């Protein structure tokens, strides 16, 4: 059955891929995005864009009401750990206060379901890996803290106002589709930066730390393909609308920084110069998610799990869009 879904942040990386998947599945998609960090050209054809902040309660509640929206997929956030350490006020304002106003608009318009883009950063330095859903949460930076606080807010909006929600805690989103890819400005993520090096846009990739207690001394991360993330949203929408749910979304496997660089050399056939630098402050050595819960309860498991396959999809997109999205 076709539903109407508001994709908040649908001009961004993960939101635009999810919006496309929703359209392909026959849903009507409205996008709200202030284009502060997104791209008009990333909004899929067939989605109706409203350029506004999610915290504009009047505009958003009117949009929700007049379009009889069934659910809000909430991707809007600032998500740079380093920036959040320099400017926590920005993160509290955009991720928590704006998000709270979005929830208020939903309650005002009687829209009672949200899928929220949470993050593994809510766990902080893990005590054990893989990280499970109910492991201790001790966010180590304002970015993770605002996401954690938003999950708690969702809890109370459920208890008191009857809002149902699914919180999806992504690990490291990566990869591209034939039409949509990753374009952040500034780009700080490992895979695009490695590919920029292969393209000659950068001279070298700096490895942040080679003395970790891991199999090759570099950090291990759980790289999850953006299409798998998008598919998990559809699965959660189909199965969890009448309740509260929360899941970790990872690939189930971890890869080191050196493994990512080696895979990129294989895929691109280009040499990639490396500079071995010091550790980046606040980087946990290993972040890998356990995804048994969502597999067991909803039957979701990631399909694009091979590192070469993930990097190949990103390479195709960056090669076709060397400057990212226009505008
Ligand atoms: P992105 O920056 O590409 O997309 C976010 C979009 O939201 C942008 O288009 C931006 O313009 C918009 N936006 C931000 N604040 C807004 C506001 N107040 N009003 C209206 N629009 C606003 O980010 P992404 O990489 O696609 O991440 C999407 C979500 O997933 C974020 O919430 C992020 O915290 C979370 N997440 C991402 C990753 C990752 O690896 N990329 C990992 C874990 C969690
Ligand atoms: N990293 C790196 N060099 C870079 C960017 C990232 O060595 O130029 C490492 C980083 O220390 C982390 C991993 O690559 O261990 C993934 O970093 P990214 O910023 O992509 O995601 P994060 O795990 O920080 O969310």
GROMACS .gro file of C-alpha atoms and ligand atoms in nm:
model
  396
    1UNK     CA    1   0.000   0.000   0.000
    2UNK     CA    2   0.127   0.344  -0.089
    3UNK     CA    3   0.202   0.583   0.199
    4UNK     CA    4   0.307   0.947   0.216
    5UNK     CA    5   0.640   0.995   0.386
    6UNK     CA    6   0.822   1.313   0.481
    7UNK     CA    7   1.195   1.264   0.437
    8UNK     CA    8   1.357   1.531   0.652
    9UNK     CA    9   1.711   1.577   0.519
   10UNK     CA   10   1.629   1.419   0.181
   11UNK     CA   11   1.883   1.637   0.002
   12UNK     CA   12   2.164   1.474   0.199
   13UNK     CA   13   2.357   1.154   0.142
   14UNK     CA   14   2.155   0.883   0.319
   15UNK     CA   15   1.822   1.069   0.301
   16UNK     CA   16   1.835   1.104  -0.079
   17UNK     CA   17   1.912   0.734  -0.132
   18UNK     CA   18   1.628   0.638   0.103
   19UNK     CA   19   1.389   0.882  -0.069
   20UNK     CA   20   1.472   0.720  -0.404
   21UNK     CA   21   1.407   0.372  -0.263
   22UNK     CA   22   1.072   0.486  -0.120
   23UNK     CA   23   0.970   0.628  -0.459
   24UNK     CA   24   1.078   0.306  -0.630
   25UNK     CA   25   0.859   0.114  -0.381
   26UNK     CA   26   0.558   0.324  -0.486
   27UNK     CA   27   0.537   0.568  -0.193
   28UNK     CA   28   0.475   0.940  -0.218
   29UNK     CA   29   0.777   1.130  -0.089
   30UNK     CA   30   0.794   1.485   0.043
   31UNK     CA   31   1.139   1.617   0.124
   32UNK     CA   32   1.214   1.896   0.368
   33UNK     CA   33   1.572   2.024   0.373
   34UNK     CA   34   1.727   2.365   0.435
   35UNK     CA   35   2.009   2.274   0.192
   36UNK     CA   36   2.261   2.384   0.458
   37UNK     CA   37   2.461   2.066   0.394
   38UNK     CA   38   2.264   1.899   0.119
   39UNK     CA   39   2.220   1.942  -0.254
   40UNK     CA   40   1.908   2.025  -0.453
   41UNK     CA   41   2.034   1.791  -0.727
   42UNK     CA   42   2.039   1.499  -0.482
   43UNK     CA   43   1.664   1.517  -0.424
   44UNK     CA   44   1.523   1.235  -0.639
   45UNK     CA   45   1.289   1.305  -0.926
   46UNK     CA   46   0.934   1.259  -0.811
   47UNK     CA   47   1.001   1.388  -0.458
   48UNK     CA   48   0.851   1.724  -0.367
   49UNK     CA   49   1.109   1.951  -0.202
   50UNK     CA   50   1.021   2.212   0.058
   51UNK     CA   51   1.319   2.423   0.143
   52UNK     CA   52   1.282   2.492   0.516
   53UNK     CA   53   1.434   2.415   0.852
   54UNK     CA   54   1.275   2.118   1.027
   55UNK     CA   55   1.223   2.337   1.331
   56UNK     CA   56   0.977   2.564   1.150
   57UNK     CA   57   0.680   2.425   1.341
   58UNK     CA   58   0.415   2.617   1.152
   59UNK     CA   59   0.541   2.527   0.803
   60UNK     CA   60   0.611   2.164   0.893
   61UNK     CA   61   0.285   2.097   1.076
   62UNK     CA   62   0.095   2.249   0.783
   63UNK     CA   63   0.293   2.034   0.538
   64UNK     CA   64   0.222   1.721   0.744
   65UNK     CA   65  -0.146   1.799   0.785
   66UNK     CA   66  -0.228   1.907   0.431
   67UNK     CA   67  -0.051   1.606   0.280
   68UNK     CA   68  -0.180   1.352   0.534
   69UNK     CA   69   0.173   1.231   0.600
   70UNK     CA   70   0.196   0.881   0.751
   71UNK     CA   71   0.553   0.890   0.877
   72UNK     CA   72   0.860   1.112   0.909
   73UNK     CA   73   1.206   0.978   0.832
   74UNK     CA   74   1.437   1.216   1.020
   75UNK     CA   75   1.786   1.242   0.868
   76UNK     CA   76   1.848   1.613   0.946
   77UNK     CA   77   2.153   1.669   1.160
   78UNK     CA   78   2.501   1.801   1.167
   79UNK     CA   79   2.726   1.499   1.207
   80UNK     CA   80   3.092   1.597   1.227
   81UNK     CA   81   3.249   1.486   1.554
   82UNK     CA   82   3.535   1.736   1.531
   83UNK     CA   83   3.302   2.028   1.459
   84UNK     CA   84   3.083   1.925   1.753
   85UNK     CA   85   3.386   1.942   1.984
   86UNK     CA   86   3.459   2.298   1.867
   87UNK     CA   87   3.098   2.419   1.860
   88UNK     CA   88   2.868   2.213   2.083
   89UNK     CA   89   2.606   2.493   2.077
   90UNK     CA   90   2.557   2.436   1.704
   91UNK     CA   91   2.493   2.066   1.767
   92UNK     CA   92   2.250   2.121   2.052
   93UNK     CA   93   2.063   2.375   1.841
   94UNK     CA   94   2.046   2.179   1.517
   95UNK     CA   95   2.028   1.820   1.634
   96UNK     CA   96   1.827   1.856   1.952
   97UNK     CA   97   1.627   2.180   1.948
   98UNK     CA   98   1.540   2.164   1.577
   99UNK     CA   99   1.455   1.797   1.619
  100UNK     CA  100   1.233   1.872   1.920
  101UNK     CA  101   1.042   2.131   1.715
  102UNK     CA  102   0.997   1.871   1.439
  103UNK     CA  103   0.845   1.634   1.695
  104UNK     CA  104   0.615   1.912   1.815
  105UNK     CA  105   0.499   1.974   1.458
  106UNK     CA  106   0.427   1.600   1.426
  107UNK     CA  107   0.224   1.594   1.745
  108UNK     CA  108   0.034   1.906   1.635
  109UNK     CA  109  -0.047   1.738   1.301
  110UNK     CA  110  -0.124   1.404   1.465
  111UNK     CA  111   0.154   1.219   1.280
  112UNK     CA  112   0.257   0.943   1.515
  113UNK     CA  113   0.551   0.765   1.354
  114UNK     CA  114   0.918   0.853   1.302
  115UNK     CA  115   1.228   0.668   1.185
  116UNK     CA  116   1.530   0.841   1.335
  117UNK     CA  117   1.888   0.837   1.208
  118UNK     CA  118   2.085   0.760   1.520
  119UNK     CA  119   2.449   0.660   1.536
  120UNK     CA  120   2.699   0.426   1.697
  121UNK     CA  121   2.848   0.746   1.848
  122UNK     CA  122   2.587   0.718   2.125
  123UNK     CA  123   2.792   0.431   2.272
  124UNK     CA  124   3.121   0.620   2.305
  125UNK     CA  125   3.422   0.400   2.376
  126UNK     CA  126   3.277   0.048   2.371
  127UNK     CA  127   3.351  -0.193   2.653
  128UNK     CA  128   3.317  -0.487   2.415
  129UNK     CA  129   3.266  -0.552   2.044
  130UNK     CA  130   3.048  -0.620   1.858
  131UNK     CA  131   2.839  -0.343   2.013
  132UNK     CA  132   2.489  -0.460   2.105
  133UNK     CA  133   2.177  -0.246   2.128
  134UNK     CA  134   2.155  -0.243   2.507
  135UNK     CA  135   2.524  -0.188   2.576
  136UNK     CA  136   2.612   0.110   2.799
  137UNK     CA  137   2.579   0.450   2.632
  138UNK     CA  138   2.843   0.702   2.717
  139UNK     CA  139   2.876   0.940   2.422
  140UNK     CA  140   3.225   1.087   2.401
  141UNK     CA  141   3.140   1.405   2.209
  142UNK     CA  142   2.853   1.655   2.167
  143UNK     CA  143   2.748   1.492   1.837
  144UNK     CA  144   2.688   1.154   2.003
  145UNK     CA  145   2.539   1.324   2.308
  146UNK     CA  146   2.275   1.510   2.103
  147UNK     CA  147   2.178   1.187   1.924
  148UNK     CA  148   2.153   1.006   2.257
  149UNK     CA  149   1.944   1.289   2.403
  150UNK     CA  150   1.713   1.276   2.100
  151UNK     CA  151   1.659   0.904   2.151
  152UNK     CA  152   1.564   0.978   2.511
  153UNK     CA  153   1.327   1.251   2.394
  154UNK     CA  154   1.164   1.001   2.157
  155UNK     CA  155   1.117   0.768   2.452
  156UNK     CA  156   0.922   1.028   2.647
  157UNK     CA  157   0.724   1.148   2.343
  158UNK     CA  158   0.619   0.785   2.305
  159UNK     CA  159   0.528   0.745   2.672
  160UNK     CA  160   0.330   1.067   2.696
  161UNK     CA  161   0.210   1.154   2.344
  162UNK     CA  162   0.192   0.806   2.193
  163UNK     CA  163   0.453   0.867   1.922
  164UNK     CA  164   0.591   0.541   1.781
  165UNK     CA  165   0.945   0.536   1.650
  166UNK     CA  166   1.236   0.329   1.528
  167UNK     CA  167   1.586   0.450   1.611
  168UNK     CA  168   1.842   0.312   1.366
  169UNK     CA  169   2.198   0.347   1.490
  170UNK     CA  170   2.416   0.349   1.182
  171UNK     CA  171   2.781   0.258   1.186
  172UNK     CA  172   2.994   0.399   0.897
  173UNK     CA  173   2.770   0.476   0.599
  174UNK     CA  174   2.945   0.436   0.265
  175UNK     CA  175   2.905   0.346  -0.101
  176UNK     CA  176   2.679   0.482  -0.372
  177UNK     CA  177   2.398   0.387  -0.608
  178UNK     CA  178   2.388   0.445  -0.983
  179UNK     CA  179   2.229   0.786  -0.921
  180UNK     CA  180   2.325   0.896  -0.569
  181UNK     CA  181   2.652   0.927  -0.384
  182UNK     CA  182   2.836   1.093  -0.099
  183UNK     CA  183   2.905   1.466  -0.125
  184UNK     CA  184   2.989   1.633   0.205
  185UNK     CA  185   3.165   1.967   0.224
  186UNK     CA  186   3.409   1.948   0.387
  187UNK     CA  187   3.455   1.575   0.332
  188UNK     CA  188   3.610   1.403   0.632
  189UNK     CA  189   3.514   1.038   0.574
  190UNK     CA  190   3.781   0.784   0.494
  191UNK     CA  191   3.643   0.617   0.178
  192UNK     CA  192   3.572   0.935  -0.025
  193UNK     CA  193   3.907   1.083   0.082
  194UNK     CA  194   4.091   0.768  -0.027
  195UNK     CA  195   3.910   0.782  -0.362
  196UNK     CA  196   3.991   1.154  -0.402
  197UNK     CA  197   4.354   1.051  -0.362
  198UNK     CA  198   4.313   0.786  -0.634
  199UNK     CA  199   4.156   1.053  -0.857
  200UNK     CA  200   4.452   1.288  -0.804
  201UNK     CA  201   4.241   1.545  -0.617
  202UNK     CA  202   4.464   1.488  -0.314
  203UNK     CA  203   4.830   1.394  -0.299
  204UNK     CA  204   4.799   1.141  -0.021
  205UNK     CA  205   4.574   0.994   0.242
  206UNK     CA  206   4.680   1.038   0.598
  207UNK     CA  207   4.631   0.735   0.824
  208UNK     CA  208   4.527   0.855   1.167
  209UNK     CA  209   4.733   0.628   1.387
  210UNK     CA  210   4.921   0.306   1.316
  211UNK     CA  211   4.985   0.193   1.674
  212UNK     CA  212   4.642   0.064   1.772
  213UNK     CA  213   4.608  -0.288   1.909
  214UNK     CA  214   4.439  -0.416   1.595
  215UNK     CA  215   4.550  -0.666   1.330
  216UNK     CA  216   4.755  -0.405   1.138
  217UNK     CA  217   4.780  -0.119   1.385
  218UNK     CA  218   4.505   0.094   1.227
  219UNK     CA  219   4.146   0.152   1.342
  220UNK     CA  220   3.871  -0.094   1.260
  221UNK     CA  221   3.532   0.036   1.147
  222UNK     CA  222   3.207  -0.121   1.033
  223UNK     CA  223   3.134   0.011   0.681
  224UNK     CA  224   2.769  -0.030   0.589
  225UNK     CA  225   2.647   0.035   0.235
  226UNK     CA  226   2.403   0.322   0.201
  227UNK     CA  227   2.161   0.099   0.006
  228UNK     CA  228   2.151  -0.145   0.296
  229UNK     CA  229   2.076   0.146   0.532
  230UNK     CA  230   1.798   0.269   0.304
  231UNK     CA  231   1.652  -0.084   0.280
  232UNK     CA  232   1.651  -0.110   0.660
  233UNK     CA  233   1.432   0.203   0.674
  234UNK     CA  234   1.176   0.044   0.445
  235UNK     CA  235   1.183  -0.276   0.649
  236UNK     CA  236   1.135  -0.084   0.974
  237UNK     CA  237   0.856   0.121   0.819
  238UNK     CA  238   0.675  -0.192   0.705
  239UNK     CA  239   0.713  -0.384   1.031
  240UNK     CA  240   0.749  -0.143   1.324
  241UNK     CA  241   0.499   0.137   1.275
  242UNK     CA  242   0.285   0.045   1.571
  243UNK     CA  243   0.560   0.026   1.831
  244UNK     CA  244   0.899   0.139   1.956
  245UNK     CA  245   1.208  -0.027   1.814
  246UNK     CA  246   1.581   0.039   1.805
  247UNK     CA  247   1.851  -0.139   1.610
  248UNK     CA  248   2.220  -0.121   1.534
  249UNK     CA  249   2.289  -0.116   1.161
  250UNK     CA  250   2.627  -0.240   1.056
  251UNK     CA  251   2.791  -0.466   0.806
  252UNK     CA  252   2.865  -0.727   1.071
  253UNK     CA  253   3.234  -0.709   0.986
  254UNK     CA  254   3.508  -0.460   1.056
  255UNK     CA  255   3.780  -0.337   0.821
  256UNK     CA  256   4.100  -0.157   0.909
  257UNK     CA  257   4.207   0.171   0.751
  258UNK     CA  258   4.485  -0.012   0.566
  259UNK     CA  259   4.236  -0.270   0.435
  260UNK     CA  260   4.019   0.011   0.298
  261UNK     CA  261   4.317   0.168   0.123
  262UNK     CA  262   4.431  -0.167  -0.022
  263UNK     CA  263   4.079  -0.237  -0.149
  264UNK     CA  264   4.071   0.107  -0.313
  265UNK     CA  265   4.405   0.032  -0.485
  266UNK     CA  266   4.261  -0.295  -0.620
  267UNK     CA  267   3.934  -0.139  -0.734
  268UNK     CA  268   4.076   0.175  -0.894
  269UNK     CA  269   4.399   0.024  -1.023
  270UNK     CA  270   4.572   0.346  -0.911
  271UNK     CA  271   4.854   0.396  -0.665
  272UNK     CA  272   4.738   0.568  -0.348
  273UNK     CA  273   5.006   0.748  -0.153
  274UNK     CA  274   4.983   0.712   0.221
  275UNK     CA  275   5.119   0.922   0.506
  276UNK     CA  276   5.125   0.756   0.845
  277UNK     CA  277   5.018   1.026   1.090
  278UNK     CA  278   4.933   1.043   1.458
  279UNK     CA  279   4.608   0.924   1.610
  280UNK     CA  280   4.301   1.147   1.572
  281UNK     CA  281   4.174   1.254   1.914
  282UNK     CA  282   3.873   1.057   2.032
  283UNK     CA  283   3.896   0.770   1.780
  284UNK     CA  284   3.806   0.435   1.943
  285UNK     CA  285   4.031   0.155   1.810
  286UNK     CA  286   3.742  -0.074   1.706
  287UNK     CA  287   3.376   0.003   1.631
  288UNK     CA  288   3.179  -0.290   1.499
  289UNK     CA  289   2.806  -0.339   1.539
  290UNK     CA  290   2.615  -0.653   1.619
  291UNK     CA  291   2.315  -0.679   1.387
  292UNK     CA  292   2.159  -1.002   1.516
  293UNK     CA  293   1.864  -0.814   1.670
  294UNK     CA  294   1.735  -0.660   1.347
  295UNK     CA  295   1.809  -0.981   1.161
  296UNK     CA  296   1.616  -1.189   1.414
  297UNK     CA  297   1.322  -0.952   1.458
  298UNK     CA  298   1.278  -0.805   1.110
  299UNK     CA  299   1.474  -1.038   0.883
  300UNK     CA  300   1.703  -0.756   0.763
  301UNK     CA  301   2.064  -0.829   0.686
  302UNK     CA  302   2.310  -0.629   0.479
  303UNK     CA  303   2.352  -0.737   0.117
  304UNK     CA  304   2.646  -0.525   0.002
  305UNK     CA  305   2.902  -0.649   0.248
  306UNK     CA  306   3.220  -0.698   0.044
  307UNK     CA  307   3.464  -0.412   0.087
  308UNK     CA  308   3.566  -0.417  -0.280
  309UNK     CA  309   3.201  -0.406  -0.386
  310UNK     CA  310   3.131  -0.110  -0.155
  311UNK     CA  311   3.432   0.084  -0.278
  312UNK     CA  312   3.359   0.001  -0.640
  313UNK     CA  313   3.011   0.155  -0.609
  314UNK     CA  314   3.159   0.471  -0.457
  315UNK     CA  315   3.435   0.481  -0.720
  316UNK     CA  316   3.181   0.466  -1.002
  317UNK     CA  317   2.987   0.757  -0.854
  318UNK     CA  318   3.291   0.975  -0.782
  319UNK     CA  319   3.433   0.904  -1.128
  320UNK     CA  320   3.105   1.012  -1.288
  321UNK     CA  321   3.072   1.315  -1.052
  322UNK     CA  322   3.429   1.431  -0.984
  323UNK     CA  323   3.299   1.752  -0.823
  324UNK     CA  324   3.002   1.587  -0.657
  325UNK     CA  325   2.653   1.727  -0.710
  326UNK     CA  326   2.629   2.057  -0.897
  327UNK     CA  327   2.547   2.360  -0.682
  328LIG     P1  328   2.405   1.483   0.526
  328LIG     O1  329   2.469   1.605   0.589
  328LIG     O2  330   2.449   1.441   0.391
  328LIG     O3  331   2.247   1.505   0.524
  328LIG     C1  332   2.176   1.578   0.623
  328LIG     C2  333   2.077   1.669   0.551
  328LIG     O4  334   1.998   1.738   0.648
  328LIG     C3  335   2.145   1.776   0.466
  328LIG     O5  336   2.088   1.777   0.337
  328LIG     C4  337   2.119   1.907   0.542
  328LIG     O6  338   2.106   2.019   0.453
  328LIG     C5  339   1.989   1.875   0.613
  328LIG     N1  340   1.968   1.949   0.739
  328LIG     C6  341   2.051   1.953   0.846
  328LIG     N2  342   1.995   2.025   0.944
  328LIG     C7  343   1.874   2.067   0.898
  328LIG     C8  344   1.768   2.145   0.954
  328LIG     N3  345   1.774   2.195   1.079
  328LIG     N4  346   1.658   2.167   0.878
  328LIG     C9  347   1.648   2.118   0.752
  328LIG     N5  348   1.745   2.045   0.694
  328LIG    C10  349   1.857   2.019   0.767
  328LIG     O7  350   2.421   1.365   0.632
  328LIG     P2  351   2.420   1.207   0.607
  328LIG     O8  352   2.560   1.160   0.602
  328LIG     O9  353   2.325   1.174   0.499
  328LIG    O10  354   2.358   1.159   0.746
  328LIG    C11  355   2.217   1.152   0.763
  328LIG    C12  356   2.185   1.123   0.908
  328LIG    O11  357   2.248   1.000   0.946
  328LIG    C13  358   2.236   1.228   1.007
  328LIG    O12  359   2.140   1.244   1.108
  328LIG    C14  360   2.362   1.164   1.066
  328LIG    O13  361   2.387   1.209   1.196
  328LIG    C15  362   2.326   1.017   1.063
  328LIG     N6  363   2.442   0.928   1.055
  328LIG    C16  364   2.525   0.936   0.947
  328LIG    C17  365   2.637   0.851   0.939
  328LIG    C18  366   2.731   0.855   0.821
  328LIG    O14  367   2.826   0.774   0.821
  328LIG     N7  368   2.711   0.940   0.722
  328LIG    C19  369   2.662   0.759   1.045
  328LIG    C20  370   2.574   0.755   1.154
  328LIG    C21  371   2.463   0.840   1.157
  329LIG     N1  372   4.064   0.801   0.892
  329LIG     C1  373   4.196   0.811   0.851
  329LIG     N2  374   4.228   0.914   0.766
  329LIG     C2  375   4.137   1.004   0.719
  329LIG     C3  376   4.001   0.989   0.759
  329LIG     C4  377   3.969   0.886   0.847
  329LIG     O1  378   4.282   0.734   0.892
  329LIG     O2  379   4.172   1.095   0.642
  329LIG     C5  380   4.028   0.689   0.982
  329LIG     C6  381   3.963   0.735   1.112
  329LIG     O3  382   4.062   0.754   1.211
  329LIG     C7  383   3.870   0.617   1.145
  329LIG     C8  384   3.832   0.560   1.008
  329LIG     O4  385   3.930   0.612   0.915
  329LIG     O5  386   3.942   0.518   1.214
  329LIG     C9  387   3.695   0.604   0.963
  329LIG     O6  388   3.688   0.744   0.979
  329LIG     P1  389   3.564   0.828   0.927
  329LIG     O7  390   3.594   0.973   0.956
  329LIG     O8  391   3.533   0.790   0.788
  329LIG     O9  392   3.443   0.778   1.016
  329LIG     P2  393   3.425   0.772   1.177
  329LIG    O10  394   3.453   0.630   1.214
  329LIG    O11  395   3.518   0.870   1.238
  329LIG    O12  396   3.281   0.807   1.193
   0.00000   0.00000   0.00000
